Coordinates of C-alpha atoms and ligand atoms in Angstrom, one line a residue:
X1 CA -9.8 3.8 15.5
X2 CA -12.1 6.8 14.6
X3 CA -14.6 6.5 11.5
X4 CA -14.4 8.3 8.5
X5 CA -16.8 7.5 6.2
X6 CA -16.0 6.4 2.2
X7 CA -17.9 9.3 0.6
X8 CA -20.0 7.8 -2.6
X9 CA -17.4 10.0 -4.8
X10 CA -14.6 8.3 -3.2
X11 CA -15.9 4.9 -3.5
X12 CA -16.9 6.1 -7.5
X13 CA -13.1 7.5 -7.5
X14 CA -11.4 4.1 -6.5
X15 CA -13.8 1.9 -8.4
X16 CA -12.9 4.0 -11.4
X17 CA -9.3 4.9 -11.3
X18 CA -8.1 1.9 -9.0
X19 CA -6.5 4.7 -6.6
X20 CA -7.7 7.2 -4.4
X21 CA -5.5 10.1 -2.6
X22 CA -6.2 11.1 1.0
X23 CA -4.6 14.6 1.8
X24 CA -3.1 15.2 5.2
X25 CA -3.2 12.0 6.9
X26 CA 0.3 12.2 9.1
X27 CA 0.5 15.8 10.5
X28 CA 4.8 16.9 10.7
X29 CA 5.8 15.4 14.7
X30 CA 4.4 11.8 12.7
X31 CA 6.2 12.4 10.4
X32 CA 9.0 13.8 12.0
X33 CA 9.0 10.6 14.0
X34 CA 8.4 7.8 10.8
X35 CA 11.8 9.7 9.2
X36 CA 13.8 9.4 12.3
X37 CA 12.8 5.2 12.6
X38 CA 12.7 5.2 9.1
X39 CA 16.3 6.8 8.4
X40 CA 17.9 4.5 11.5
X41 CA 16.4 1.4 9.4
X42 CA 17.7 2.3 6.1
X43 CA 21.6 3.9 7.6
X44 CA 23.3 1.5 5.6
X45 CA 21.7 2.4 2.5
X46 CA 21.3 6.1 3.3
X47 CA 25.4 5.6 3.5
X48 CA 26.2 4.3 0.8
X49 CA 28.8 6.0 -1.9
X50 CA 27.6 7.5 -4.8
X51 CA 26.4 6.0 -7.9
X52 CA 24.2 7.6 -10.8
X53 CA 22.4 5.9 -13.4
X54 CA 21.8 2.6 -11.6
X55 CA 18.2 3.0 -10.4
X56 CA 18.3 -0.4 -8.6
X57 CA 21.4 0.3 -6.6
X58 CA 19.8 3.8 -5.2
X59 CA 16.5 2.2 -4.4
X60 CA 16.0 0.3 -1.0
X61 CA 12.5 -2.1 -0.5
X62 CA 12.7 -2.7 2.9
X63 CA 10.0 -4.8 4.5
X64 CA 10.8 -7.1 7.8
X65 CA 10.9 -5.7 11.5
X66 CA 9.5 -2.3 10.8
X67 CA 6.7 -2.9 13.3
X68 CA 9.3 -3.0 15.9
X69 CA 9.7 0.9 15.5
X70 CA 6.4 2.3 17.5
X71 CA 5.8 5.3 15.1
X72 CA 5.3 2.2 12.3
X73 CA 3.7 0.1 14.7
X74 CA 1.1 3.1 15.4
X75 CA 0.4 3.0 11.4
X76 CA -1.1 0.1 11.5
X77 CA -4.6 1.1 12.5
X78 CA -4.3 5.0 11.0
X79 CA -7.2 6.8 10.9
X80 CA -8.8 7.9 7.9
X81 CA -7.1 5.8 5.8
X82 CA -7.2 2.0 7.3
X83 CA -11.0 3.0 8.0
X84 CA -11.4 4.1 4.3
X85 CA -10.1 0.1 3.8
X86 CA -12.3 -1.2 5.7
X87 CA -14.8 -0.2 3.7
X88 CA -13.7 -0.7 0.5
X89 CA -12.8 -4.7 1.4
X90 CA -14.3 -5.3 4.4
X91 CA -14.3 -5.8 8.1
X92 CA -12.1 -9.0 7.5
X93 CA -9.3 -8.0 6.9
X94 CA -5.9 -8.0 8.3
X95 CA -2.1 -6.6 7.6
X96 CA -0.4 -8.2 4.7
X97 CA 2.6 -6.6 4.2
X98 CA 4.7 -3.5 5.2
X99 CA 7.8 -1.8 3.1
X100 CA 9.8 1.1 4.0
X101 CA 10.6 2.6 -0.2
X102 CA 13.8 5.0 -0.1
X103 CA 15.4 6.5 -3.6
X104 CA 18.5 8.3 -3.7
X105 CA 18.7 10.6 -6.4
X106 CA 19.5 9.1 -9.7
X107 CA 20.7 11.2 -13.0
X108 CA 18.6 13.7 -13.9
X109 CA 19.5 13.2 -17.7
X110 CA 19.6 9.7 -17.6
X111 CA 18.5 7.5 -20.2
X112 CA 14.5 6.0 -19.7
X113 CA 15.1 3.0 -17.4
X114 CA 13.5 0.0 -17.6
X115 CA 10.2 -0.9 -15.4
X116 CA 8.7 -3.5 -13.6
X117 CA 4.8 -2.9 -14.2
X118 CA 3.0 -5.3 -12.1
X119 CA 0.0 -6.1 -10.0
X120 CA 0.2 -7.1 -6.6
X121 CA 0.0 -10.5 -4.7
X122 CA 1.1 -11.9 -7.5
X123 CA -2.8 -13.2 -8.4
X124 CA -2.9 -13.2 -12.6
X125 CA 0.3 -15.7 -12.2
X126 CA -1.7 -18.5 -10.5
X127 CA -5.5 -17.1 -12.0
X128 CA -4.2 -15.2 -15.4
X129 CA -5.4 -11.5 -15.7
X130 CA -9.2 -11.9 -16.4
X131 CA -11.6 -11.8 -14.0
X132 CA -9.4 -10.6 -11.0
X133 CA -11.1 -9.5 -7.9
X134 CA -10.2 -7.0 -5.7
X135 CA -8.5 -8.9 -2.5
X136 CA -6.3 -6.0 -1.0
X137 CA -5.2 -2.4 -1.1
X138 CA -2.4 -1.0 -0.2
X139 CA -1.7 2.3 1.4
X140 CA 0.9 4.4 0.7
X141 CA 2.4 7.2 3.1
X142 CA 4.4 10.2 1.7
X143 CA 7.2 10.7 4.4
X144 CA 8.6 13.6 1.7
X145 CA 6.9 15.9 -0.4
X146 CA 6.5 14.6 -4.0
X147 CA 6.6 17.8 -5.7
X148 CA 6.9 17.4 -9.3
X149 CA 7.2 13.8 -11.7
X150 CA 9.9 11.8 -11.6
X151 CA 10.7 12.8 -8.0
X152 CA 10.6 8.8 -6.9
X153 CA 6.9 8.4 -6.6
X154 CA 5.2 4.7 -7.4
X155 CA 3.8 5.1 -11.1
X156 CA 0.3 4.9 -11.4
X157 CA -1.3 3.3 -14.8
X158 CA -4.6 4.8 -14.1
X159 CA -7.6 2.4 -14.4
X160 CA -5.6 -1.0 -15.5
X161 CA -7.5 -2.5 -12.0
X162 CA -9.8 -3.5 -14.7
X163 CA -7.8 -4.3 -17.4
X164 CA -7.9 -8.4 -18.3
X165 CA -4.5 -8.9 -19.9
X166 CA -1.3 -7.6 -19.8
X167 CA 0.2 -4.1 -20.4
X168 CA 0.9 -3.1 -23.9
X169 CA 4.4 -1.3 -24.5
X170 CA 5.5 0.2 -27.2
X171 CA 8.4 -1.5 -29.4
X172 CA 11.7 -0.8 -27.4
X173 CA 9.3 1.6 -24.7
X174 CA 8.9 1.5 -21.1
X175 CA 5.7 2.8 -20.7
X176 CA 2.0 0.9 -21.6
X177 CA 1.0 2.7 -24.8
X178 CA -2.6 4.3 -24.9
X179 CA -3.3 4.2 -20.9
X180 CA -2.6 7.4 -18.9
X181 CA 0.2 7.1 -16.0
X182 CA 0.1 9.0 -13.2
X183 CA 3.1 10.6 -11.6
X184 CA 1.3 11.5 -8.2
X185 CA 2.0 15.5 -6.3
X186 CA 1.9 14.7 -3.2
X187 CA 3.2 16.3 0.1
X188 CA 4.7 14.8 3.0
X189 CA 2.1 13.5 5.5
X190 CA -0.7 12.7 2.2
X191 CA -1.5 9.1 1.4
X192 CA -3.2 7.3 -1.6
X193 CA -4.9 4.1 -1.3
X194 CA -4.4 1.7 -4.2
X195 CA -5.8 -1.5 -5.6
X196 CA -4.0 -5.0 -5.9
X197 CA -4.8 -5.1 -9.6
X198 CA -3.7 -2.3 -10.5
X199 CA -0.2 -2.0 -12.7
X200 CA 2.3 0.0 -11.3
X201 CA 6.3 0.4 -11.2
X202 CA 8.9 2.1 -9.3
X203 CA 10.9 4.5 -10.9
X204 CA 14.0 6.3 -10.8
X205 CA 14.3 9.3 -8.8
X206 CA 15.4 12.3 -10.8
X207 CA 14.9 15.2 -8.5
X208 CA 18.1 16.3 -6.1
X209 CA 16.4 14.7 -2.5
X210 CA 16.2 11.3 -1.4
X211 CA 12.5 10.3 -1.3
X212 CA 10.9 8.4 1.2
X213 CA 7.7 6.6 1.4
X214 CA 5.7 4.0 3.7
X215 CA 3.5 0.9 2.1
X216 CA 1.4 -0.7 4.0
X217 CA -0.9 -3.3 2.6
X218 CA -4.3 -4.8 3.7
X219 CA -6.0 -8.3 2.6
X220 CA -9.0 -10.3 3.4
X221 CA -7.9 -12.9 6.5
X222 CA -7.5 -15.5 4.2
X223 CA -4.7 -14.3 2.7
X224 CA -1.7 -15.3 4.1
X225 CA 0.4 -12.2 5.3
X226 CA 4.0 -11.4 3.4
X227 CA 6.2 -14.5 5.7
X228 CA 7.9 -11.5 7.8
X229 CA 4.7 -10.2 9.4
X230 CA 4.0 -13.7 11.7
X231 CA 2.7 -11.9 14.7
X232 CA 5.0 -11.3 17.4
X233 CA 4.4 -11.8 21.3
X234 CA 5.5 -8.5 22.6
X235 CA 3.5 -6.6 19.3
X236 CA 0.3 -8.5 20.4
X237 CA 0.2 -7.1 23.9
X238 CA 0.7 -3.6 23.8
X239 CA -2.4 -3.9 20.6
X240 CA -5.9 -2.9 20.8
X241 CA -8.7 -5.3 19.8
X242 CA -8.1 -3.9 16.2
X243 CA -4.6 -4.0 15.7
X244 CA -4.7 -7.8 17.2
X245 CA -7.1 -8.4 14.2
X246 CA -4.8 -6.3 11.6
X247 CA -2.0 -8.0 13.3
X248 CA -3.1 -11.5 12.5
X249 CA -4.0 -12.4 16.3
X250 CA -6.9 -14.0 14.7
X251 CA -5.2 -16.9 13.2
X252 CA -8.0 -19.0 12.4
X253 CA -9.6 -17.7 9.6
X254 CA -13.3 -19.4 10.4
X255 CA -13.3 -17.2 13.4
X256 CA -15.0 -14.1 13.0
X257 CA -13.3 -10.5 12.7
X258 CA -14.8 -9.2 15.7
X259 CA -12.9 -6.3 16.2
X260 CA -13.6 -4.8 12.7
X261 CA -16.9 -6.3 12.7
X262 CA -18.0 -4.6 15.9
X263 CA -16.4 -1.2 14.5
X264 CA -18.6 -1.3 11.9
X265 CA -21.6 -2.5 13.2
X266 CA -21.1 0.8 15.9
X267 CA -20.4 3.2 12.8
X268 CA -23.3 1.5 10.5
X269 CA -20.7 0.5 8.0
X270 CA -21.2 -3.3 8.3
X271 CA -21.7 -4.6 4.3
X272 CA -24.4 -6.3 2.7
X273 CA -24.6 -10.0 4.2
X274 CA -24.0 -12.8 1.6
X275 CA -26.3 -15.9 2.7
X276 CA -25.4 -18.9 1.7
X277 CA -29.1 -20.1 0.5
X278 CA -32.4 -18.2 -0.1
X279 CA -35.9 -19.7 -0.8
X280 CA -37.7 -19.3 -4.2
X281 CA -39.8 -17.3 -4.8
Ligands
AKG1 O1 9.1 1.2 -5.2 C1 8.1 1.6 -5.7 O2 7.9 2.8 -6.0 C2 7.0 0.6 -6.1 C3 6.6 -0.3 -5.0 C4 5.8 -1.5 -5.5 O3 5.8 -1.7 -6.7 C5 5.1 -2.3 -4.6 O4 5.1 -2.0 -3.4 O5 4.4 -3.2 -5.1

């Protein structure tokens, strides 16, 4: 996996805004390729008759067996951005979960639909929404452009990583009121980064093209992966020392990530360590 390094504005970027976009990642044969696995997978939905103004019918959340097609397989360890995750968690981390995110097109008049603004993992249910760490990001790849708002892309509401308590709507609204959301441009082959904590919904897609994206998410090895992503025999040996890791071939979580940690020791991206004692002073 090649290094990239987090630039300090980068790093200041996520840590502010709880998101980060990375331009060009998948040049147009990968994503040729991702469409092609991508379209086979979702057929049945992709054939479905036409309905408008149900955003739930005309949006697909597909998540088990996509490592089975090699062009998703081959995401796993994507340079720059699993790299750029690597250094914003750190070198112990593996896969946690994968969706392939289709949306037909919906109404383009139709009325404001309702969300689901959340945060990922599902943390503030078992912790509440104080004091949440940052245990995972998830990348997102742009398999179509995303050219204007409302074209299907994952709302963003910008900076709520470090909000502690839950979105305010307006009476009767759909949107948090007095926080900006972000309605990403984005091309096909561009990628953004984005932090568990952060609230963010699907929405319907208004524009007159299906849209098509790929999420794949990261967590610290003690995390236990999305119950689909158990690793499987033939996946572990065609994988290099890092996808093993990112793969979960490392089941036991007190042994070290030595694939990652290696990386980074060789690109002098290794973190701070955290002892366990130190002496007084
Ligand atoms: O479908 C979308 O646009 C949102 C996806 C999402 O909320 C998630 O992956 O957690």
């Amino acid at each position: 996996m090649d290094f990239t390094p987090l630039t300090a504005a980068q790093r200041q970027s996520f840590d502010d805004d709880g998101f980060l976009v990375v331009r060009n990642v998948l040049d147009a044969d990968r994503v040729a390729q991702l469409i092609e696995a991508g379209d086979r997978l979702a057929d049945a939905f992709l054939r479905k008759p036409i309905v408008q103004d149900r955003a739930e019918y005309n949006h697909l959340d597909l998540r088990p067996g996509l490592l089975r097609e090699q062009a998703m397989f081959d995401l796993v360890a994507q340079a720059p951005t699993v790299p750029l995750v690597v250094q914003l968690l750190s070198p112990n981390i593996h896969l946690h979960s994968t969706a392939l995110i289709y949306k037909r097109p919906e109404n383009p008049e139709g009325e404001p639909f309702r969300r689901g603004w959340h945060r990922d993992i599902r943390m503030p249910k078992d912790l509440g929404n104080q004091h949440l760490p940052r245990v995972g990001v998830k990348v997102c790849y742009c398999l179509t452009d995303f050219p204007h708002a409302n074209s299907g892309m994952t709302l963003l509401a910008r900076a709520t990583h470090k909000k502690d308590g839950p979105l305010l709507l307006a009476k009767g609204g759909v949107d948090p009121v007095g926080i900006e959301t972000c309605d990403l441009t984005l091309n096909a082959g561009d990628a953004f980064l984005f932090d568990n904590r952060l609230f963010h919904t699907a929405t319907p897609n208004r524009s007159d093209r299906t849209s098509r994206v790929l999420m794949f998410g990261y967590a610290f090895r003690w995390m236990t992966p999305e119950v689909y992503l158990a690793p499987e025999a033939e996946q572990l040996a065609k994988a290099t020392p890092i996808e093993r890791q990112l793969l979960g071939g490392y089941r036991d979580v007190d042994t070290l990530p030595w694939a990652l940690q290696e990386w980074c020791e060789r690109h002098g991206a290794t973190p701070a360590p955290v002892p366990w004692t130190v002496e007084e002073s």
